[in-house]
């Protein structure tokens, strides 16, 4: 065995590597194949114990042991992955299913606000699908389990029938459809099961069936979300039915309450119009959205489409900028002006309305000129510091002191060190009762 392979073995299987060394010392290389087989089976044999450890007691504090639980789940994933690679799908398949059920239940008893365990559960579900593909379980049993996970579970993990399409086969997918329809006929129309669970499975089944009309019909049963229109348009466009896709896109845009909710749908419509060389209509779609809501994103979309069509003239640019200046919020005006290279106008607009711009945006503007034009940033820095000190708190004090260091540097570059000293003394007098702040000011 070469050195590199030996090192890899010690990293992946430290205990088994030691066993291998002892075995080879006693027997030599003749029986190496049997020991390698033993090593490969170790992950499958050890998986059961790891899965047993995924049980979560409901009496446990939901905030305790989360990190340890996540590590154990990663161990299950690693062992399961290696076991599948080593050809033990038939051995580990049911253990992976048991792990999915255990983690699903555990998430009802712990805080997973970080989403780490939930993400690993999704990965575990994918790994289980791989195991089922390599060693298919009875199709009716798998179909019943998948439908039950979607409709009777707490809402996770997400069941993706496409991942299980191969082990289910046509018979399994048909069984899923039968079970879904059975549940649909008995479900409360206003329940989560009917609104989201059953509908989600019906949409997936229609997609897997490959009948575009049936798939669109299922999607169209509930059009409260713009995402449904996006899916319908995408399906029709992908299948070469551009005219129908365009009609659905226009309908979705017309039924939407706000243009910023439909950006992806609008992009699809513009793409369809450009595909059939309807340049004027594509530009009209962009202008209409921009004029309803002159945001930086919609301004940029208008510009990009006009440039693509070769009609982004100086007059159109001036007209669009004037519209932004007149209709948009000052923070949006500043964003557009900066994107267009009009830094001086953006600065003047920010200075004229400092209280209407987020502090992060003002700091970004200050940073662009604090080295070359330091005198101009002194008052804006002071305004930000005064805003922070309008309220008490250690976090605000820390942020204010950080800005004070930057303000001092600006005063030094502007050759006005005395002005900074005077300002800090004024702060000390104004906030003399704030002992924590006064102590922080001593660092300056």
XYZ file of C-alpha atoms in Angstrom:
444
model
C 0.000 0.000 0.000
C 1.546 3.363 -1.026
C 2.161 6.117 1.501
C -0.567 8.487 0.288
C -3.257 5.801 0.367
C -2.140 4.827 3.847
C -2.470 8.388 5.063
C -5.928 8.723 3.506
C -7.030 5.503 5.202
C -5.800 6.717 8.586
C -7.717 9.984 8.149
C -10.998 8.369 7.128
C -10.910 5.200 9.256
C -8.443 5.668 12.144
C -9.538 2.603 14.138
C -9.872 0.363 11.102
C -6.510 1.529 9.797
C -4.926 0.274 13.009
C -6.784 -3.016 12.623
C -5.530 -3.279 9.048
C -1.952 -2.743 10.169
C -2.260 -5.522 12.778
C -3.939 -7.853 10.290
C -1.276 -7.348 7.627
C 1.447 -7.851 10.201
C -0.038 -11.247 11.098
C -1.206 -12.486 7.709
C 0.486 -10.476 5.003
C -1.224 -9.218 1.867
C -2.951 -12.442 0.761
C -6.134 -11.769 2.729
C -6.219 -8.018 2.053
C -9.384 -8.247 -0.035
C -11.404 -9.736 2.809
C -10.268 -7.056 5.227
C -11.046 -4.265 2.737
C -14.548 -5.709 2.454
C -14.808 -5.625 6.240
C -13.676 -2.003 6.291
C -16.194 -1.024 3.644
C -18.992 -2.563 5.638
C -18.052 -0.746 8.816
C -19.904 2.449 7.907
C -23.073 0.522 7.158
C -22.803 -1.395 10.444
C -22.114 1.744 12.469
C -24.911 3.789 10.924
C -27.624 2.259 13.106
C -25.961 3.463 16.318
C -25.548 6.961 14.920
C -29.196 7.084 13.866
C -30.243 5.921 17.321
C -28.533 9.031 18.664
C -30.774 11.317 16.582
C -33.704 10.806 18.948
C -34.601 14.070 20.708
C -36.405 14.082 24.058
C -39.204 16.646 24.195
C -38.214 17.444 27.785
C -34.828 18.744 26.620
C -34.426 22.514 26.513
C -34.925 23.470 22.832
C -31.766 25.595 22.979
C -29.503 22.936 24.465
C -27.403 20.419 22.587
C -28.100 21.883 19.156
C -24.452 21.938 18.103
C -23.876 18.355 19.244
C -27.032 17.230 17.435
C -25.884 18.909 14.223
C -22.488 17.194 14.480
C -24.129 13.782 14.936
C -26.333 14.427 11.926
C -23.226 15.281 9.870
C -21.721 11.974 11.014
C -24.842 10.176 9.772
C -24.539 11.933 6.419
C -20.828 11.115 6.119
C -21.273 7.459 7.068
C -24.295 7.095 4.804
C -22.436 8.683 1.895
C -19.462 6.356 2.278
C -21.693 3.325 2.658
C -23.499 4.165 -0.584
C -20.212 4.662 -2.390
C -19.075 1.274 -1.126
C -22.160 -0.484 -2.458
C -24.209 -0.937 0.710
C -27.408 0.851 -0.369
C -29.555 -2.132 0.547
C -28.137 -2.102 4.090
C -28.317 1.623 4.798
C -31.484 2.588 2.915
C -33.897 1.891 5.748
C -31.519 3.458 8.268
C -31.475 6.674 6.239
C -35.254 6.674 6.146
C -35.306 6.225 9.914
C -32.845 9.107 10.216
C -35.137 11.360 8.154
C -38.045 10.544 10.465
C -35.958 11.112 13.608
C -34.623 14.503 12.473
C -38.052 15.594 11.270
C -39.427 14.886 14.728
C -36.420 16.427 16.505
C -36.924 19.729 14.705
C -40.308 20.066 16.399
C -38.488 19.995 19.756
C -35.481 22.243 19.188
C -34.658 25.745 18.072
C -33.088 25.689 14.606
C -33.230 29.398 13.829
C -29.805 29.095 12.174
C -31.292 26.596 9.710
C -28.276 24.275 9.957
C -30.192 21.144 10.956
C -32.957 21.931 8.476
C -30.427 22.214 5.641
C -28.795 18.950 6.657
C -32.225 17.296 6.769
C -32.777 18.326 3.143
C -29.393 16.769 2.302
C -30.363 13.635 4.216
C -33.567 13.383 2.197
C -31.530 13.604 -1.014
C -29.198 10.889 0.245
C -32.168 8.671 1.057
C -33.456 9.182 -2.499
C -30.077 8.029 -3.823
C -30.237 4.931 -1.647
C -33.750 4.178 -2.914
C -32.527 4.581 -6.498
C -29.701 2.099 -5.903
C -31.849 -0.344 -3.898
C -35.544 0.395 -4.602
C -37.978 -0.427 -1.777
C -41.519 -1.666 -2.572
C -43.101 1.075 -4.677
C -46.412 1.220 -2.812
C -44.628 1.528 0.507
C -42.349 4.315 -0.799
C -45.286 6.169 -2.358
C -47.272 6.039 0.885
C -44.285 7.263 2.887
C -43.616 10.231 0.579
C -47.252 11.326 0.533
C -47.470 10.944 4.294
C -44.292 12.984 4.846
C -45.734 15.821 2.763
C -49.285 15.810 4.106
C -48.952 14.577 7.678
C -45.590 16.000 8.662
C -44.787 19.351 10.262
C -43.990 21.003 6.919
C -40.455 19.686 6.476
C -38.508 18.238 4.834
C -39.655 19.250 1.361
C -40.668 16.183 -0.625
C -39.214 16.342 -4.157
C -40.842 13.581 -6.142
C -38.387 14.095 -8.995
C -35.604 12.760 -6.740
C -37.638 9.563 -6.213
C -38.963 9.210 -9.765
C -36.625 6.328 -10.663
C -37.344 4.061 -7.658
C -41.054 4.902 -7.822
C -41.390 4.189 -11.525
C -44.695 4.655 -13.295
C -46.487 2.349 -10.881
C -45.213 4.265 -7.851
C -46.062 7.654 -9.333
C -49.538 6.372 -10.142
C -49.906 5.228 -6.532
C -48.800 8.669 -5.337
C -51.432 10.254 -7.592
C -54.105 7.899 -6.269
C -53.239 8.646 -2.649
C -53.157 12.391 -3.289
C -56.581 12.366 -4.929
C -57.925 10.271 -2.079
C -56.652 12.803 0.426
C -57.850 15.702 -1.712
C -61.441 14.472 -1.705
C -61.477 14.339 2.096
C -59.377 17.418 2.960
C -60.777 20.651 4.377
C -60.503 23.118 1.440
C -59.078 25.835 3.683
C -56.521 23.680 5.464
C -52.755 23.740 4.978
C -52.964 20.198 3.649
C -55.300 21.200 0.839
C -53.840 24.646 0.135
C -50.162 23.782 0.095
C -49.466 20.110 0.679
C -51.840 18.479 -1.804
C -51.446 21.239 -4.359
C -47.661 20.917 -4.216
C -47.777 17.179 -4.832
C -50.307 17.536 -7.652
C -48.086 20.110 -9.350
C -45.057 17.840 -9.048
C -46.966 14.840 -10.380
C -48.282 16.854 -13.324
C -44.771 18.052 -14.116
C -43.362 14.509 -14.007
C -46.168 13.249 -16.246
C -44.806 15.490 -19.033
C -48.230 16.751 -20.193
C -47.774 20.522 -20.525
C -51.495 21.325 -20.671
C -52.251 19.271 -17.562
C -49.325 20.824 -15.721
C -50.430 24.362 -16.603
C -54.006 23.547 -15.599
C -52.884 22.406 -12.144
C -50.665 25.453 -11.718
C -53.517 27.728 -12.746
C -55.831 26.455 -10.015
C -54.301 28.958 -7.575
C -52.840 32.161 -9.000
C -52.519 34.173 -5.812
C -48.733 34.093 -6.101
C -46.768 35.701 -8.922
C -44.467 32.672 -8.714
C -47.261 30.554 -10.245
C -47.337 32.829 -13.285
C -43.551 32.632 -13.537
C -43.668 28.829 -13.539
C -46.450 28.713 -16.140
C -44.637 31.144 -18.439
C -41.365 29.242 -18.054
C -43.002 25.883 -18.827
C -44.752 27.200 -21.916
C -41.676 29.030 -23.172
C -39.455 25.972 -22.655
C -41.882 23.892 -24.699
C -41.888 26.326 -27.619
C -45.284 27.871 -26.910
C -44.154 31.494 -26.850
C -47.498 33.079 -27.747
C -49.272 31.400 -24.833
C -46.355 32.210 -22.536
C -46.613 35.879 -23.490
C -50.360 35.913 -22.766
C -49.805 34.418 -19.332
C -46.991 36.878 -18.605
C -49.205 39.844 -19.481
C -52.000 38.458 -17.344
C -49.684 38.010 -14.390
C -48.375 41.559 -14.706
C -51.903 42.941 -14.948
C -53.057 41.094 -11.835
C -50.042 42.027 -9.708
C -50.463 44.715 -7.089
C -46.964 46.168 -7.327
C -44.320 46.220 -10.092
C -41.448 45.246 -7.792
C -43.246 41.945 -7.033
C -43.138 40.929 -10.690
C -39.559 41.627 -11.760
C -38.862 38.055 -12.861
C -42.170 37.809 -14.707
C -41.475 41.109 -16.462
C -38.028 39.891 -17.462
C -39.637 36.812 -19.000
C -42.109 38.945 -20.959
C -39.365 41.237 -22.251
C -37.351 38.180 -23.273
C -40.344 36.763 -25.163
C -40.930 40.079 -26.921
C -37.289 40.339 -27.949
C -37.415 36.769 -29.249
C -40.168 37.749 -31.659
C -38.382 41.043 -32.415
C -41.069 43.261 -30.874
C -38.544 45.910 -29.806
C -41.006 48.762 -29.248
C -43.236 46.588 -27.068
C -40.278 45.377 -25.005
C -39.142 48.950 -24.349
C -42.720 49.988 -23.542
C -42.914 47.271 -20.869
C -39.727 48.598 -19.274
C -40.882 52.234 -19.425
C -44.294 51.480 -17.995
C -42.809 49.712 -14.964
C -40.216 52.446 -14.454
C -42.800 55.226 -14.603
C -45.011 53.445 -12.068
C -42.128 53.002 -9.653
C -38.865 54.804 -10.576
C -36.537 52.672 -8.473
C -32.818 52.188 -9.205
C -33.432 48.577 -10.297
C -36.176 49.505 -12.755
C -34.110 52.416 -14.065
C -31.229 49.996 -14.686
C -33.546 47.519 -16.434
C -34.830 50.296 -18.706
C -31.295 51.321 -19.549
C -30.107 47.767 -20.231
C -33.008 47.028 -22.575
C -32.621 50.367 -24.382
C -28.878 49.771 -24.808
C -29.562 46.269 -26.141
C -31.909 47.794 -28.713
C -29.500 50.623 -29.494
C -31.912 53.368 -28.402
C -30.318 54.574 -25.135
C -29.858 58.094 -26.415
C -28.816 61.143 -24.415
C -32.368 62.464 -24.616
C -33.856 59.222 -23.235
C -31.240 59.173 -20.470
C -31.990 62.799 -19.543
C -35.725 62.133 -19.562
C -35.323 59.088 -17.308
C -33.008 60.921 -14.891
C -35.382 63.878 -14.667
C -38.200 61.484 -13.858
C -36.133 59.915 -11.067
C -35.281 63.348 -9.652
C -38.948 64.350 -9.627
C -40.628 61.151 -8.455
C -38.213 58.957 -6.510
C -37.174 59.053 -2.872
C -33.920 60.938 -2.319
C -32.044 57.760 -1.353
C -33.057 56.235 -4.695
C -32.137 59.430 -6.519
C -28.668 59.305 -4.978
C -28.255 55.635 -5.960
C -29.188 56.317 -9.583
C -26.999 59.421 -9.834
C -23.985 57.536 -8.513
C -24.610 54.668 -10.937
C -24.665 57.215 -13.763
C -21.352 58.756 -12.696
C -22.932 61.961 -11.393
C -21.088 61.843 -8.058
C -21.150 65.593 -7.370
C -24.887 65.855 -7.896
C -25.403 62.765 -5.736
C -23.332 64.353 -2.963
C -25.270 67.605 -3.100
C -28.585 65.744 -3.008
C -27.417 63.794 0.055
C -26.173 66.911 1.844
C -29.473 68.670 1.203
C -31.490 65.862 2.846
C -29.205 64.074 5.347
C -32.020 62.815 7.573
C -33.737 61.039 4.691
C -30.773 58.873 3.715
C -29.710 55.713 5.553
C -26.511 56.113 7.543
C -24.831 53.378 5.478
C -25.476 55.297 2.277
C -24.118 58.532 3.742
C -21.011 56.739 5.006
C -20.422 55.328 1.543
C -20.651 58.822 0.032
C -18.326 60.217 2.711
C -15.809 57.468 2.054
C -15.570 58.450 -1.595
C -14.252 61.914 -0.782
C -12.812 61.914 2.733
C -9.249 61.597 1.420
C -9.360 64.025 -1.496
C -11.809 66.571 -0.059
C -11.653 66.098 3.714
C -13.092 69.486 4.664
C -16.379 68.573 2.975
C -16.964 65.477 5.107
C -16.481 67.073 8.523
C -20.067 68.280 8.959
C -21.603 65.075 7.559
C -19.473 63.046 9.984
C -20.602 65.215 12.887
C -24.237 64.801 11.877
C -23.873 61.017 11.932
C -22.183 61.112 15.334
C -24.897 63.361 16.769
C -27.574 60.987 15.483
C -25.875 58.041 17.180
C -25.589 59.928 20.464
C -29.231 60.988 20.392
C -29.798 57.729 22.284
C -27.770 55.889 24.898
C -26.211 52.445 24.704
C -22.774 50.826 24.508
C -23.234 49.826 20.886
C -24.075 53.386 19.866
C -21.125 54.711 21.863
C -18.759 52.288 20.133
C -20.048 53.280 16.709
C -19.756 56.971 17.565
C -16.157 56.587 18.754
C -15.274 54.700 15.568
C -16.621 57.616 13.538
C -14.748 60.054 15.765
C -11.461 58.414 14.800
C -12.381 58.861 11.136
C -13.469 62.435 11.807
C -10.129 63.189 13.482
C -8.307 61.883 10.404
C -10.448 64.150 8.202
C -9.627 67.157 10.403
C -5.920 66.316 10.168
C -6.037 66.048 6.373
C -7.883 69.384 6.306
C -5.189 70.903 8.614
C -7.795 71.661 11.285
C -6.687 69.650 14.312
C -7.925 72.396 16.617
C -11.425 72.085 15.195
C -11.520 68.421 16.172
C -10.307 69.156 19.707
C -13.009 71.786 20.123
C -15.711 69.430 18.844
C -14.710 66.626 21.242
C -14.720 69.050 24.176
C -18.224 70.135 23.195
C -19.271 66.474 23.177
C -17.851 65.978 26.667
C -19.783 68.963 27.994
C -22.996 68.037 26.226
C -22.948 64.425 27.454
C -21.120 64.831 30.775
C -23.706 62.704 32.612
C -22.965 59.688 30.382
C -20.018 58.239 32.250
C -19.599 55.278 29.909
C -19.374 57.569 26.902
C -17.004 59.963 28.654
C -14.721 57.043 29.449
C -14.740 56.004 25.761
C -13.909 59.565 24.685
C -10.733 59.352 26.731
C -9.348 57.013 24.048
C -9.237 59.896 21.550
